[in-house]
Amino acid sequence: MNVRRWGMCVLAVGLALALAGCGDDSEPKKPEAAASEDTYPVYAATMDPVEAAMTFVPAGAKTLAVTDYAEVKSLFGLDDITGRSSPAGQSDLWNRADKEAAQVSGGLLRGVDQRLRDTYKWGAADVTWEARFTGGGKDGYVIKVSDRVKPEKAIKAGVGPLKGAKFDPETHLITKNTATPDVESWAAQEVLVAVAGGPATSTYVVNGCAAGGPKEKTRLAPVEAYSVEFGGGLATLRLGEDRDDLFYRLKLGDQVAAYKKVFTNGVADPATGRIGFRVTNPVTAATLVTSEPVPFAVCD
C-alpha cells in the first residue's frame, strides 16, 4: 500500500488504517510447475524497493534499511534532479532531504558524490533507491541507479563503498556481498515478507524483536520480525497480522521519552498488526529506529 495514500486516509480519519486486489481470468491459466526446494524468489523490476532488496539479503542478516530516493525527490518536487543537474539544484535536494526526510540507509554514495561527479559524470542524485543490510556475516548493499549511469569504471577504481561491488547492466543494480539466486534470501522467509510493507520514503526491517522487554510479566505476543516505514510526516510499525498486544505495545512507547516526543498520535490495528503514528521530526525518527531499540517491538 502506498504510504502517501494510506497517510491521507490516516490524517482524514484520525490515523485509521485501511487495505485492497484484482485478477484477470480472460484466458485459461496453465498450471504452474511445482517449485523445488532449491527455488527461491528472484528480483523483478516491477517489485517495490523493499521487496526487491529482500531478494538479495542473505538469510542470516539481522537488519535491512531501504531508502527510496525517487520518493525523497518527490517529497520536495525535485524529481528531475540528477547527477548532471546544476550544483545548486543538487545542493537544494540534499539540504532538504537531510533536514526533512527519513533516510534510514544513510546515503551510501554521499561521501564520494563529488568525486563521482567530477570524474565519472554521475553521482548520488542518480540513485533511484538503495538498501543496506547488516549482521549474520558480511554487511552489504543493493543500489539501483538510473538507466543512463555507467558505474563500471568507478567500481573498477574502487571508489569508496563501490570497492568490491558488482554491476548488472540489465537491471542497473550495484550489489555487494548479496545472496546469489541459488541460496535462500529474506524473500523466501514469510515472516520477513509479511512486514515488508509497500512504497515508502524509507523502511527499516529487523529480523527478530527489539532488545529490552518489560521486566514484569505481560501478555505480549512474540515478535519474529518487524518494520518501521516512513512517508512524509507519518510512520507505520508492522508486526504481522492478527495481534492482540498492540495497545499494550503503544503504552510501552510512552515509557521512552525520546520515542514519546517523536512518535505521536499512535493508533493500532490488531487485524493487520500495524501501528500508525505522526512523527514530529522524520530525520530524528529515522535515527531513533536505526540506533535505539524500538519499544513498540520489544521481546516479551
CSV table of C-alpha atoms in Angstrom, one decimal:
chain,number,residue,atom,x,y,z
A,1,MET,CA,0.0,0.0,0.0
A,2,ASN,CA,1.3,3.4,-0.9
A,3,VAL,CA,2.4,5.3,2.2
A,4,ARG,CA,1.1,8.6,0.9
A,5,ARG,CA,-2.4,7.3,0.0
A,6,TRP,CA,-2.6,5.5,3.4
A,7,GLY,CA,-1.2,8.6,5.0
A,8,MET,CA,-4.0,10.8,3.6
A,9,CYS,CA,-6.6,8.3,4.9
A,10,VAL,CA,-4.9,8.4,8.3
A,11,LEU,CA,-5.0,12.1,8.5
A,12,ALA,CA,-8.6,12.3,7.3
A,13,VAL,CA,-10.0,9.8,9.8
A,14,GLY,CA,-7.7,10.3,12.7
A,15,LEU,CA,-4.9,7.9,11.6
A,16,ALA,CA,-7.3,5.0,10.9
A,17,LEU,CA,-5.7,2.1,8.8
A,18,ALA,CA,-7.1,0.5,5.6
A,19,LEU,CA,-6.3,-2.2,3.0
A,20,ALA,CA,-7.4,-3.7,-1.3
A,21,GLY,CA,-6.8,-6.9,-5.5
A,22,CYS,CA,-7.8,-7.8,-8.8
A,23,GLY,CA,-7.4,-10.6,-11.3
A,24,ASP,CA,-7.8,-11.4,-14.9
A,25,ASP,CA,-9.4,-14.7,-15.9
A,26,SER,CA,-9.8,-13.9,-19.6
A,27,GLU,CA,-7.7,-16.8,-20.6
A,28,PRO,CA,-7.3,-20.3,-19.1
A,29,LYS,CA,-4.2,-20.4,-16.9
A,30,LYS,CA,-1.7,-23.2,-17.3
A,31,PRO,CA,-0.8,-25.0,-14.1
A,32,GLU,CA,2.4,-23.7,-12.6
A,33,ALA,CA,5.3,-26.1,-12.2
A,34,ALA,CA,5.9,-27.1,-8.6
A,35,ALA,CA,8.9,-25.2,-7.1
A,36,SER,CA,11.7,-27.3,-6.0
A,37,GLU,CA,13.2,-26.8,-2.5
A,38,ASP,CA,16.2,-25.0,-4.2
A,39,THR,CA,14.0,-22.4,-6.0
A,40,TYR,CA,13.9,-19.0,-4.4
A,41,PRO,CA,12.3,-15.7,-5.2
A,42,VAL,CA,14.4,-13.6,-7.6
A,43,TYR,CA,14.5,-9.9,-8.3
A,44,ALA,CA,12.0,-8.3,-10.8
A,45,ALA,CA,12.0,-4.7,-12.0
A,46,THR,CA,8.3,-4.4,-11.0
A,47,MET,CA,9.0,-5.0,-7.3
A,48,ASP,CA,8.8,-2.3,-4.7
A,49,PRO,CA,12.3,-1.4,-3.3
A,50,VAL,CA,11.9,-3.3,-0.1
A,51,GLU,CA,10.5,-6.4,-1.8
A,52,ALA,CA,13.3,-6.1,-4.4
A,53,ALA,CA,16.0,-5.7,-1.8
A,54,MET,CA,14.9,-8.8,0.1
A,55,THR,CA,15.7,-11.0,-2.9
A,56,PHE,CA,19.4,-10.1,-2.3
A,57,VAL,CA,19.6,-10.1,1.5
A,58,PRO,CA,21.3,-13.2,2.9
A,59,ALA,CA,19.0,-15.3,5.1
A,60,GLY,CA,21.1,-14.7,8.2
A,61,ALA,CA,21.2,-10.9,8.1
A,62,LYS,CA,19.7,-9.0,11.0
A,63,THR,CA,18.6,-5.6,9.6
A,64,LEU,CA,17.7,-4.1,6.3
A,65,ALA,CA,17.5,-0.3,5.7
A,66,VAL,CA,15.9,0.9,2.5
A,67,THR,CA,15.6,4.5,1.2
A,68,ASP,CA,13.7,5.2,-2.0
A,69,TYR,CA,15.3,8.4,-3.4
A,70,ALA,CA,12.7,8.7,-6.1
A,71,GLU,CA,10.2,9.2,-3.2
A,72,VAL,CA,12.5,11.6,-1.4
A,73,LYS,CA,12.8,13.8,-4.5
A,74,SER,CA,9.0,13.6,-5.0
A,75,LEU,CA,8.5,15.0,-1.4
A,76,PHE,CA,10.1,18.2,-2.5
A,77,GLY,CA,9.0,18.4,-6.1
A,78,LEU,CA,12.6,17.8,-7.2
A,79,ASP,CA,12.0,14.7,-9.3
A,80,ASP,CA,14.2,15.9,-12.2
A,81,ILE,CA,17.4,16.4,-10.2
A,82,THR,CA,20.2,14.1,-11.3
A,83,GLY,CA,24.0,13.9,-11.0
A,84,ARG,CA,24.2,16.2,-14.1
A,85,SER,CA,21.9,18.8,-12.7
A,86,SER,CA,23.3,22.2,-11.5
A,87,PRO,CA,25.3,22.1,-8.3
A,88,ALA,CA,22.7,24.4,-6.8
A,89,GLY,CA,19.9,22.0,-7.7
A,90,GLN,CA,21.7,19.1,-6.2
A,91,SER,CA,22.6,21.0,-3.1
A,92,ASP,CA,19.0,22.0,-2.7
A,93,LEU,CA,17.9,18.4,-2.9
A,94,TRP,CA,20.4,17.2,-0.2
A,95,ASN,CA,19.9,20.1,2.1
A,96,ARG,CA,16.2,19.5,2.2
A,97,ALA,CA,16.5,15.7,2.4
A,98,ASP,CA,18.9,16.0,5.3
A,99,LYS,CA,16.6,18.3,7.2
A,100,GLU,CA,13.2,16.9,6.4
A,101,ALA,CA,13.3,13.3,5.1
A,102,ALA,CA,13.8,9.9,6.8
A,103,GLN,CA,16.9,8.3,5.2
A,104,VAL,CA,17.4,5.1,7.2
A,105,SER,CA,20.1,3.7,4.8
A,106,GLY,CA,22.3,6.8,5.3
A,107,GLY,CA,23.1,7.7,1.7
A,108,LEU,CA,25.7,5.2,0.7
A,109,LEU,CA,27.3,7.3,-2.0
A,110,ARG,CA,27.0,10.7,-0.4
A,111,GLY,CA,30.6,10.6,0.9
A,112,VAL,CA,32.1,10.1,-2.6
A,113,ASP,CA,29.5,12.1,-4.5
A,114,GLN,CA,31.8,14.9,-5.5
A,115,ARG,CA,34.4,12.5,-6.8
A,116,LEU,CA,31.9,10.5,-8.8
A,117,ARG,CA,30.5,13.7,-10.4
A,118,ASP,CA,33.9,15.2,-11.2
A,119,THR,CA,35.5,12.0,-12.6
A,120,TYR,CA,32.7,9.8,-13.8
A,121,LYS,CA,29.8,12.2,-14.6
A,122,TRP,CA,27.3,10.6,-12.2
A,123,GLY,CA,26.6,10.8,-8.5
A,124,ALA,CA,24.4,10.2,-5.5
A,125,ALA,CA,21.5,12.0,-7.2
A,126,ASP,CA,21.4,9.2,-9.8
A,127,VAL,CA,20.5,6.6,-7.1
A,128,THR,CA,16.8,5.5,-7.5
A,129,TRP,CA,16.8,3.5,-4.3
A,130,GLU,CA,19.4,1.9,-2.0
A,131,ALA,CA,19.3,-0.9,0.6
A,132,ARG,CA,21.9,-1.7,3.3
A,133,PHE,CA,21.8,-4.9,5.3
A,134,THR,CA,23.8,-5.9,8.4
A,135,GLY,CA,24.5,-8.8,10.6
A,136,GLY,CA,24.8,-12.6,10.1
A,137,GLY,CA,28.1,-12.4,8.2
A,138,LYS,CA,29.3,-9.7,5.8
A,139,ASP,CA,27.4,-6.5,5.6
A,140,GLY,CA,26.3,-5.5,2.1
A,141,TYR,CA,24.1,-3.4,-0.1
A,142,VAL,CA,22.0,-3.0,-3.2
A,143,ILE,CA,21.9,0.3,-5.1
A,144,LYS,CA,19.5,0.9,-8.0
A,145,VAL,CA,20.9,3.6,-10.3
A,146,SER,CA,19.2,5.3,-13.3
A,147,ASP,CA,19.4,3.8,-16.7
A,148,ARG,CA,21.9,6.4,-18.0
A,149,VAL,CA,24.5,5.6,-15.4
A,150,LYS,CA,27.6,3.5,-16.3
A,151,PRO,CA,29.3,2.8,-12.9
A,152,GLU,CA,31.8,0.2,-14.1
A,153,LYS,CA,34.8,2.5,-14.1
A,154,ALA,CA,34.1,3.8,-10.6
A,155,ILE,CA,33.6,0.2,-9.4
A,156,LYS,CA,36.9,-0.9,-11.0
A,157,ALA,CA,38.7,2.1,-9.4
A,158,GLY,CA,37.3,1.1,-6.0
A,159,VAL,CA,35.7,4.5,-5.3
A,160,GLY,CA,34.6,4.5,-1.6
A,161,PRO,CA,31.9,1.8,-0.9
A,162,LEU,CA,32.0,0.7,-4.5
A,163,LYS,CA,35.2,-1.2,-3.9
A,164,GLY,CA,34.4,-4.9,-4.5
A,165,ALA,CA,31.0,-4.3,-5.8
A,166,LYS,CA,29.3,-5.8,-8.9
A,167,PHE,CA,27.1,-4.1,-11.5
A,168,ASP,CA,24.4,-5.7,-13.7
A,169,PRO,CA,23.8,-3.6,-16.8
A,170,GLU,CA,20.4,-5.3,-17.4
A,171,THR,CA,18.9,-4.4,-14.0
A,172,HIS,CA,21.1,-1.4,-13.3
A,173,LEU,CA,21.8,-2.7,-9.8
A,174,ILE,CA,25.1,-2.3,-8.0
A,175,THR,CA,25.5,-5.1,-5.4
A,176,LYS,CA,28.0,-6.1,-2.7
A,177,ASN,CA,28.0,-9.2,-0.6
A,178,THR,CA,24.5,-10.1,-1.6
A,179,ALA,CA,22.8,-13.6,-1.7
A,180,THR,CA,23.1,-15.4,-5.0
A,181,PRO,CA,19.9,-16.7,-6.7
A,182,ASP,CA,20.7,-20.3,-5.7
A,183,VAL,CA,20.6,-19.7,-1.9
A,184,GLU,CA,17.9,-18.6,0.5
A,185,SER,CA,17.3,-14.9,0.9
A,186,TRP,CA,15.0,-12.8,3.0
A,187,ALA,CA,12.5,-13.0,0.2
A,188,ALA,CA,12.0,-16.7,0.9
A,189,GLN,CA,11.1,-16.1,4.6
A,190,GLU,CA,7.4,-15.5,5.1
A,191,VAL,CA,7.7,-13.6,8.4
A,192,LEU,CA,10.0,-11.1,6.8
A,193,VAL,CA,8.0,-10.7,3.7
A,194,ALA,CA,4.9,-10.2,5.9
A,195,VAL,CA,6.3,-6.9,7.4
A,196,ALA,CA,7.9,-5.6,4.2
A,197,GLY,CA,5.2,-3.0,3.5
A,198,GLY,CA,4.9,-1.1,0.2
A,199,PRO,CA,6.3,2.0,-1.4
A,200,ALA,CA,7.7,4.4,1.2
A,201,THR,CA,10.3,7.1,1.7
A,202,SER,CA,12.3,4.7,3.9
A,203,THR,CA,11.7,1.3,5.5
A,204,TYR,CA,13.8,-0.3,8.3
A,205,VAL,CA,13.2,-4.1,8.8
A,206,VAL,CA,14.6,-6.2,11.7
A,207,ASN,CA,14.8,-10.0,11.7
A,208,GLY,CA,13.7,-10.6,15.3
A,209,CYS,CA,12.5,-8.5,18.1
A,210,ALA,CA,13.9,-5.3,19.7
A,211,ALA,CA,16.0,-5.7,22.8
A,212,GLY,CA,14.7,-4.6,26.3
A,213,GLY,CA,11.3,-6.1,27.0
A,214,PRO,CA,9.3,-5.1,30.2
A,215,LYS,CA,10.5,-6.6,33.5
A,216,GLU,CA,7.1,-7.5,34.7
A,217,LYS,CA,5.1,-10.4,33.2
A,218,THR,CA,3.0,-9.4,30.3
A,219,ARG,CA,0.7,-10.9,27.6
A,220,LEU,CA,2.9,-9.7,24.8
A,221,ALA,CA,2.9,-12.0,21.8
A,222,PRO,CA,6.3,-12.9,20.4
A,223,VAL,CA,7.8,-10.7,17.6
A,224,GLU,CA,9.6,-12.7,14.9
A,225,ALA,CA,10.2,-9.6,12.7
A,226,TYR,CA,9.1,-6.0,12.4
A,227,SER,CA,9.5,-3.0,10.2
A,228,VAL,CA,9.1,0.8,10.6
A,229,GLU,CA,8.1,2.6,7.4
A,230,PHE,CA,8.2,6.3,6.8
A,231,GLY,CA,6.4,8.6,4.4
A,232,GLY,CA,6.2,12.3,4.8
A,233,GLY,CA,5.2,13.1,8.4
A,234,LEU,CA,3.9,9.6,9.1
A,235,ALA,CA,5.4,6.3,10.3
A,236,THR,CA,4.0,2.7,10.3
A,237,LEU,CA,5.1,-0.1,12.6
A,238,ARG,CA,4.4,-3.5,11.1
A,239,LEU,CA,4.5,-6.7,13.3
A,240,GLY,CA,2.5,-9.1,11.2
A,241,GLU,CA,-1.2,-9.9,11.1
A,242,ASP,CA,-3.7,-10.7,14.0
A,243,ARG,CA,-2.1,-9.3,17.1
A,244,ASP,CA,-3.9,-8.6,20.3
A,245,ASP,CA,-1.0,-6.9,22.1
A,246,LEU,CA,-0.7,-3.7,20.0
A,247,PHE,CA,-2.5,-1.4,22.5
A,248,TYR,CA,-0.1,-2.5,25.3
A,249,ARG,CA,2.8,-2.0,23.0
A,250,LEU,CA,1.7,1.5,22.3
A,251,LYS,CA,1.9,2.2,26.1
A,252,LEU,CA,5.5,0.8,26.1
A,253,GLY,CA,6.4,3.6,23.7
A,254,ASP,CA,5.1,6.2,26.1
A,255,GLN,CA,7.7,5.0,28.7
A,256,VAL,CA,10.6,6.0,26.5
A,257,ALA,CA,11.0,9.8,26.4
A,258,ALA,CA,12.7,10.1,23.0
A,259,TYR,CA,10.0,8.0,21.3
A,260,LYS,CA,7.2,9.7,23.1
A,261,LYS,CA,8.4,13.0,21.8
A,262,VAL,CA,8.8,12.0,18.2
A,263,PHE,CA,6.2,9.2,17.6
A,264,THR,CA,2.8,10.8,18.4
A,265,ASN,CA,-0.9,10.1,18.0
A,266,GLY,CA,-0.4,6.3,17.8
A,267,VAL,CA,-3.4,4.2,16.5
A,268,ALA,CA,-3.3,0.4,16.5
A,269,ASP,CA,-5.0,-2.0,14.1
A,270,PRO,CA,-4.7,-5.5,15.6
A,271,ALA,CA,-6.1,-7.3,12.5
A,272,THR,CA,-3.3,-6.0,10.3
A,273,GLY,CA,-0.7,-5.8,13.0
A,274,ARG,CA,0.1,-2.2,12.3
A,275,ILE,CA,0.5,0.9,14.5
A,276,GLY,CA,0.3,4.3,12.8
A,277,PHE,CA,2.0,7.4,14.0
A,278,ARG,CA,2.5,11.0,13.2
A,279,VAL,CA,6.2,11.9,13.5
A,280,THR,CA,7.3,15.3,14.7
A,281,ASN,CA,10.6,15.1,13.0
A,282,PRO,CA,11.2,12.4,10.3
A,283,VAL,CA,15.0,12.8,10.5
A,284,THR,CA,15.1,12.2,14.3
A,285,ALA,CA,12.6,9.4,13.9
A,286,ALA,CA,14.8,7.6,11.4
A,287,THR,CA,17.8,8.0,13.6
A,288,LEU,CA,16.0,6.5,16.6
A,289,VAL,CA,14.7,3.4,14.9
A,290,THR,CA,18.2,2.6,13.4
A,291,SER,CA,20.2,3.3,16.6
A,292,GLU,CA,17.9,2.6,19.6
A,293,PRO,CA,15.7,-0.4,20.4
A,294,VAL,CA,12.1,0.2,19.2
A,295,PRO,CA,10.0,0.0,22.3
A,296,PHE,CA,6.8,-1.0,20.3
A,297,ALA,CA,8.6,-4.1,19.1
A,298,VAL,CA,10.4,-5.4,22.2
A,299,CYS,CA,10.8,-9.0,23.1
A,300,ASP,CA,8.5,-10.4,25.8
